[in-house]
CSV table of C-alpha atoms and ligand atoms in Angstrom, one decimal:
chain,number,residue,atom,x,y,z
U,1107,MET,CA,-9.4,-14.6,-1.4
U,1108,LYS,CA,-13.5,-14.2,-0.8
U,1109,ILE,CA,-16.0,-14.1,1.9
U,1110,HIS,CA,-19.4,-14.9,1.6
U,1111,PHE,CA,-21.7,-12.8,4.0
U,1112,ARG,CA,-24.2,-15.4,4.7
U,1113,LYS,CA,-21.5,-17.9,5.6
U,1114,ILE,CA,-19.8,-15.8,7.8
U,1115,ALA,CA,-22.8,-14.6,9.4
U,1116,ASN,CA,-23.5,-18.0,10.0
U,1117,ALA,CA,-20.0,-19.0,11.3
U,1118,ASP,CA,-19.3,-19.8,15.0
U,1119,GLU,CA,-16.1,-18.3,14.7
U,1120,PRO,CA,-14.1,-15.6,12.5
U,1121,LEU,CA,-12.9,-16.7,9.6
U,1122,GLN,CA,-9.5,-16.4,9.2
U,1123,LEU,CA,-7.5,-15.7,6.1
U,1124,HIS,CA,-3.9,-15.9,5.7
U,1125,GLU,CA,-2.7,-15.7,1.9
U,1126,THR,CA,0.2,-14.7,0.0
U,1127,VAL,CA,-0.2,-11.9,-2.7
U,1128,ASP,CA,1.7,-10.9,-5.6
U,1129,VAL,CA,1.5,-7.1,-5.3
U,1130,SER,CA,4.4,-6.4,-7.8
U,1131,ARG,CA,1.6,-5.1,-10.6
U,1132,VAL,CA,0.3,-2.4,-8.6
U,1133,VAL,CA,3.8,-1.0,-8.3
U,1134,LYS,CA,4.7,-1.0,-11.8
U,1135,GLY,CA,4.0,2.5,-12.4
U,1136,ARG,CA,6.6,3.8,-9.7
U,1137,LYS,CA,9.9,3.9,-11.0
U,1138,ASP,CA,11.7,4.2,-7.7
U,1139,ILE,CA,10.3,0.8,-6.5
U,1140,LEU,CA,12.8,-1.4,-7.8
U,1141,ALA,CA,11.2,-4.5,-6.2
U,1142,VAL,CA,8.2,-6.0,-4.1
U,1143,ALA,CA,8.4,-8.7,-1.9
U,1144,PRO,CA,5.1,-10.6,-1.9
U,1145,LEU,CA,2.5,-9.4,0.5
U,1146,SER,CA,1.7,-11.6,3.6
U,1147,VAL,CA,-2.2,-11.0,4.3
U,1148,ASP,CA,-3.7,-11.8,7.7
U,1149,LEU,CA,-7.0,-11.3,7.9
U,1150,LYS,CA,-10.0,-11.9,10.4
U,1151,ALA,CA,-13.3,-11.8,8.9
U,1152,LEU,CA,-16.5,-11.8,11.3
U,1153,PRO,CA,-20.0,-10.7,11.5
U,1154,ALA,CA,-20.9,-6.9,12.2
U,1155,GLY,CA,-24.6,-6.5,12.7
U,1156,ALA,CA,-27.3,-6.8,9.7
U,1157,ASP,CA,-25.7,-8.1,6.5
U,1158,CYS,CA,-22.0,-6.4,7.6
U,1159,VAL,CA,-18.6,-8.4,8.0
U,1160,ASN,CA,-15.9,-6.3,9.3
U,1161,VAL,CA,-12.5,-7.5,8.1
U,1162,VAL,CA,-9.5,-6.7,10.3
U,1163,GLY,CA,-5.9,-7.8,10.2
U,1164,LYS,CA,-2.8,-6.5,8.7
U,1165,LEU,CA,-0.7,-7.1,5.1
U,1166,SER,CA,3.2,-7.4,6.0
U,1167,GLY,CA,5.8,-6.9,2.9
U,1168,GLU,CA,8.8,-5.2,2.2
U,1169,VAL,CA,9.7,-3.0,-0.9
U,1170,ASP,CA,12.9,-2.4,-2.5
U,1171,MET,CA,13.2,1.6,-3.4
U,1172,LEU,CA,15.7,4.2,-4.5
U,1173,CYS,CA,17.1,6.8,-1.8
U,1174,SER,CA,15.6,10.2,-3.3
U,1175,ARG,CA,18.9,11.7,-2.9
U,1176,CYS,CA,21.8,9.0,-3.9
U,1177,LEU,CA,19.6,6.5,-5.8
U,1178,THR,CA,20.9,3.7,-3.8
U,1179,GLU,CA,18.8,0.9,-2.7
U,1180,VAL,CA,16.6,0.7,0.2
U,1181,LYS,CA,15.0,-2.0,1.5
U,1182,ARG,CA,11.7,-0.9,3.6
U,1183,PRO,CA,9.5,-3.0,5.5
U,1184,MET,CA,5.8,-2.5,5.4
U,1185,ASN,CA,3.0,-3.1,8.2
U,1186,VAL,CA,0.0,-2.0,6.9
U,1187,PRO,CA,-3.2,-2.1,9.1
U,1188,PHE,CA,-6.3,-3.2,7.8
U,1189,ALA,CA,-9.8,-2.4,9.0
U,1190,GLU,CA,-13.2,-2.5,6.2
U,1191,THR,CA,-16.4,-3.3,6.7
U,1192,PHE,CA,-18.6,-5.2,4.3
U,1193,LYS,CA,-22.3,-4.4,3.9
U,1194,TRP,CA,-24.3,-6.7,1.6
U,1195,LEU,CA,-26.8,-4.6,-0.3
U,1196,LYS,CA,-29.1,-7.5,-1.4
U,1197,GLN,CA,-30.5,-4.7,-3.8
U,1198,PRO,CA,-28.1,-2.8,-6.6
U,1199,VAL,CA,-29.7,0.5,-5.4
U,1200,LEU,CA,-27.5,2.3,-2.5
U,1201,PRO,CA,-29.6,3.4,0.8
U,1202,ASP,CA,-30.8,6.9,1.4
U,1203,ASP,CA,-28.6,6.9,4.8
U,1204,GLU,CA,-25.7,5.6,3.1
U,1205,ASP,CA,-22.3,5.2,5.3
U,1206,GLU,CA,-19.2,6.1,4.2
U,1207,GLU,CA,-17.8,4.0,6.7
U,1208,LEU,CA,-18.9,0.9,4.9
U,1209,ILE,CA,-18.5,-0.6,1.4
U,1210,TYR,CA,-21.3,-1.8,-0.2
U,1211,ILE,CA,-21.2,-4.8,-2.0
U,1212,LYS,CA,-24.1,-6.0,-4.4
U,1213,ASP,CA,-23.2,-9.3,-4.4
U,1214,GLU,CA,-23.2,-12.4,-1.8
U,1215,SER,CA,-19.5,-12.6,-1.7
U,1216,VAL,CA,-16.8,-10.4,-1.9
U,1217,ASP,CA,-13.0,-10.7,-3.2
U,1218,LEU,CA,-10.6,-8.8,-1.1
U,1219,ILE,CA,-8.0,-8.3,-3.0
U,1220,PRO,CA,-8.2,-5.2,-4.7
U,1221,TYR,CA,-9.0,-3.7,-1.2
U,1222,VAL,CA,-6.0,-5.3,0.2
U,1223,GLU,CA,-3.8,-3.9,-3.0
U,1224,GLU,CA,-5.6,-0.5,-2.6
U,1225,ASN,CA,-4.9,-0.3,1.3
U,1226,PHE,CA,-0.9,-1.5,0.8
U,1227,VAL,CA,-0.7,1.0,-2.4
U,1228,LEU,CA,-2.0,3.9,0.2
U,1229,HIS,CA,0.8,3.0,2.7
U,1230,LEU,CA,4.0,3.0,0.3
U,1231,PRO,CA,6.2,5.7,1.1
U,1232,ASP,CA,6.0,8.5,-1.5
U,1233,SER,CA,9.9,8.5,-1.0
U,1234,VAL,CA,12.8,7.0,0.9
U,1235,LEU,CA,16.0,8.0,2.2
U,1236,CYS,CA,19.0,5.5,3.2
U,1237,LYS,CA,19.4,7.7,6.2
U,1238,ALA,CA,18.3,10.8,7.0
U,1239,GLU,CA,22.0,12.6,6.4
U,1240,CYS,CA,21.9,11.4,2.8
U,1241,LEU,CA,24.4,13.8,1.1
U,1242,GLY,CA,23.3,12.7,-2.5
U,1243,LEU,CA,25.1,13.2,-5.3
U,1244,CYS,CA,27.3,15.8,-6.7
U,1245,GLN,CA,24.9,17.6,-8.9
U,1246,LYS,CA,28.0,18.1,-11.2
U,1247,CYS,CA,29.9,14.5,-11.6
U,1248,GLY,CA,27.4,12.4,-10.0
U,1249,GLN,CA,29.7,11.3,-7.2
U,1250,ASN,CA,27.7,9.5,-4.1
U,1251,LEU,CA,29.1,12.1,-1.6
U,1252,ASN,CA,27.9,9.3,1.3
U,1253,GLU,CA,31.1,7.5,-0.3
U,1254,GLY,CA,33.2,10.3,-0.3
U,1255,THR,CA,34.1,13.9,-1.9
U,1256,CYS,CA,34.8,14.7,-5.6
U,1257,SER,CA,37.2,17.5,-6.7
U,1258,CYS,CA,33.7,19.8,-7.9
U,1259,ASP,CA,33.3,23.0,-6.5
U,1260,ASN,CA,29.8,23.2,-4.9
U,1261,THR,CA,30.3,25.7,-2.8
U,1262,VAL,CA,27.3,27.2,-3.8
U,1263,ILE,CA,24.2,25.1,-5.1
U,1264,ASP,CA,21.5,26.0,-6.7
U,1265,PRO,CA,18.3,25.2,-4.7
U,1266,ARG,CA,16.6,24.2,-7.8
U,1267,PHE,CA,19.0,21.3,-8.5
U,1268,ALA,CA,19.8,20.4,-5.0
U,1269,GLY,CA,16.5,17.5,-5.1
U,1270,LEU,CA,16.1,14.8,-7.1
U,1271,LYS,CA,12.7,15.2,-6.9
U,1272,ASP,CA,12.0,15.6,-10.8
U,1273,PHE,CA,14.0,12.3,-11.6
U,1274,PHE,CA,10.9,10.5,-10.3
U,1275,LYS,CA,8.4,12.4,-12.5
E,1421,ZN,ZN1,20.7,8.1,0.0
E,1422,ZN,ZN1,31.5,16.3,-8.2
């Protein structure tokens, strides 16, 4: 998924980019993510001043995650906006007036995939709940309390064990 600075500068119309990207690799480290659908990438690249190209659009997909309280599977749609400006540097030295909004590229073309992946990862939820009022699991017997009560005495729950947060560490 490459864009070429010179081609875009000389084009009459914005370059449309539509691609499906396999992002399973970038979620490998996440134990709470069971699966990730191929990411549908819809971007538009257009010239934005001297040696600059604007790339805007959206990334859409879906992740299967585990509810952080009861560990049931939750499908979460992902709609991630994408907006980056790339500047062709032409020489391998950053200018003195470096603009933090820009991504400087020393080659004449740039592969967008790493930036797509990065934006996707940044928008992944840290955790999900199957529902806001999820009751979680019994700390003693593991019963899913959304599905029914158990016979354990849970009247006093040590707050240190109230969450399953540590499970994911
Ligand atoms: Zn839950
Ligand atoms: Zn129980």
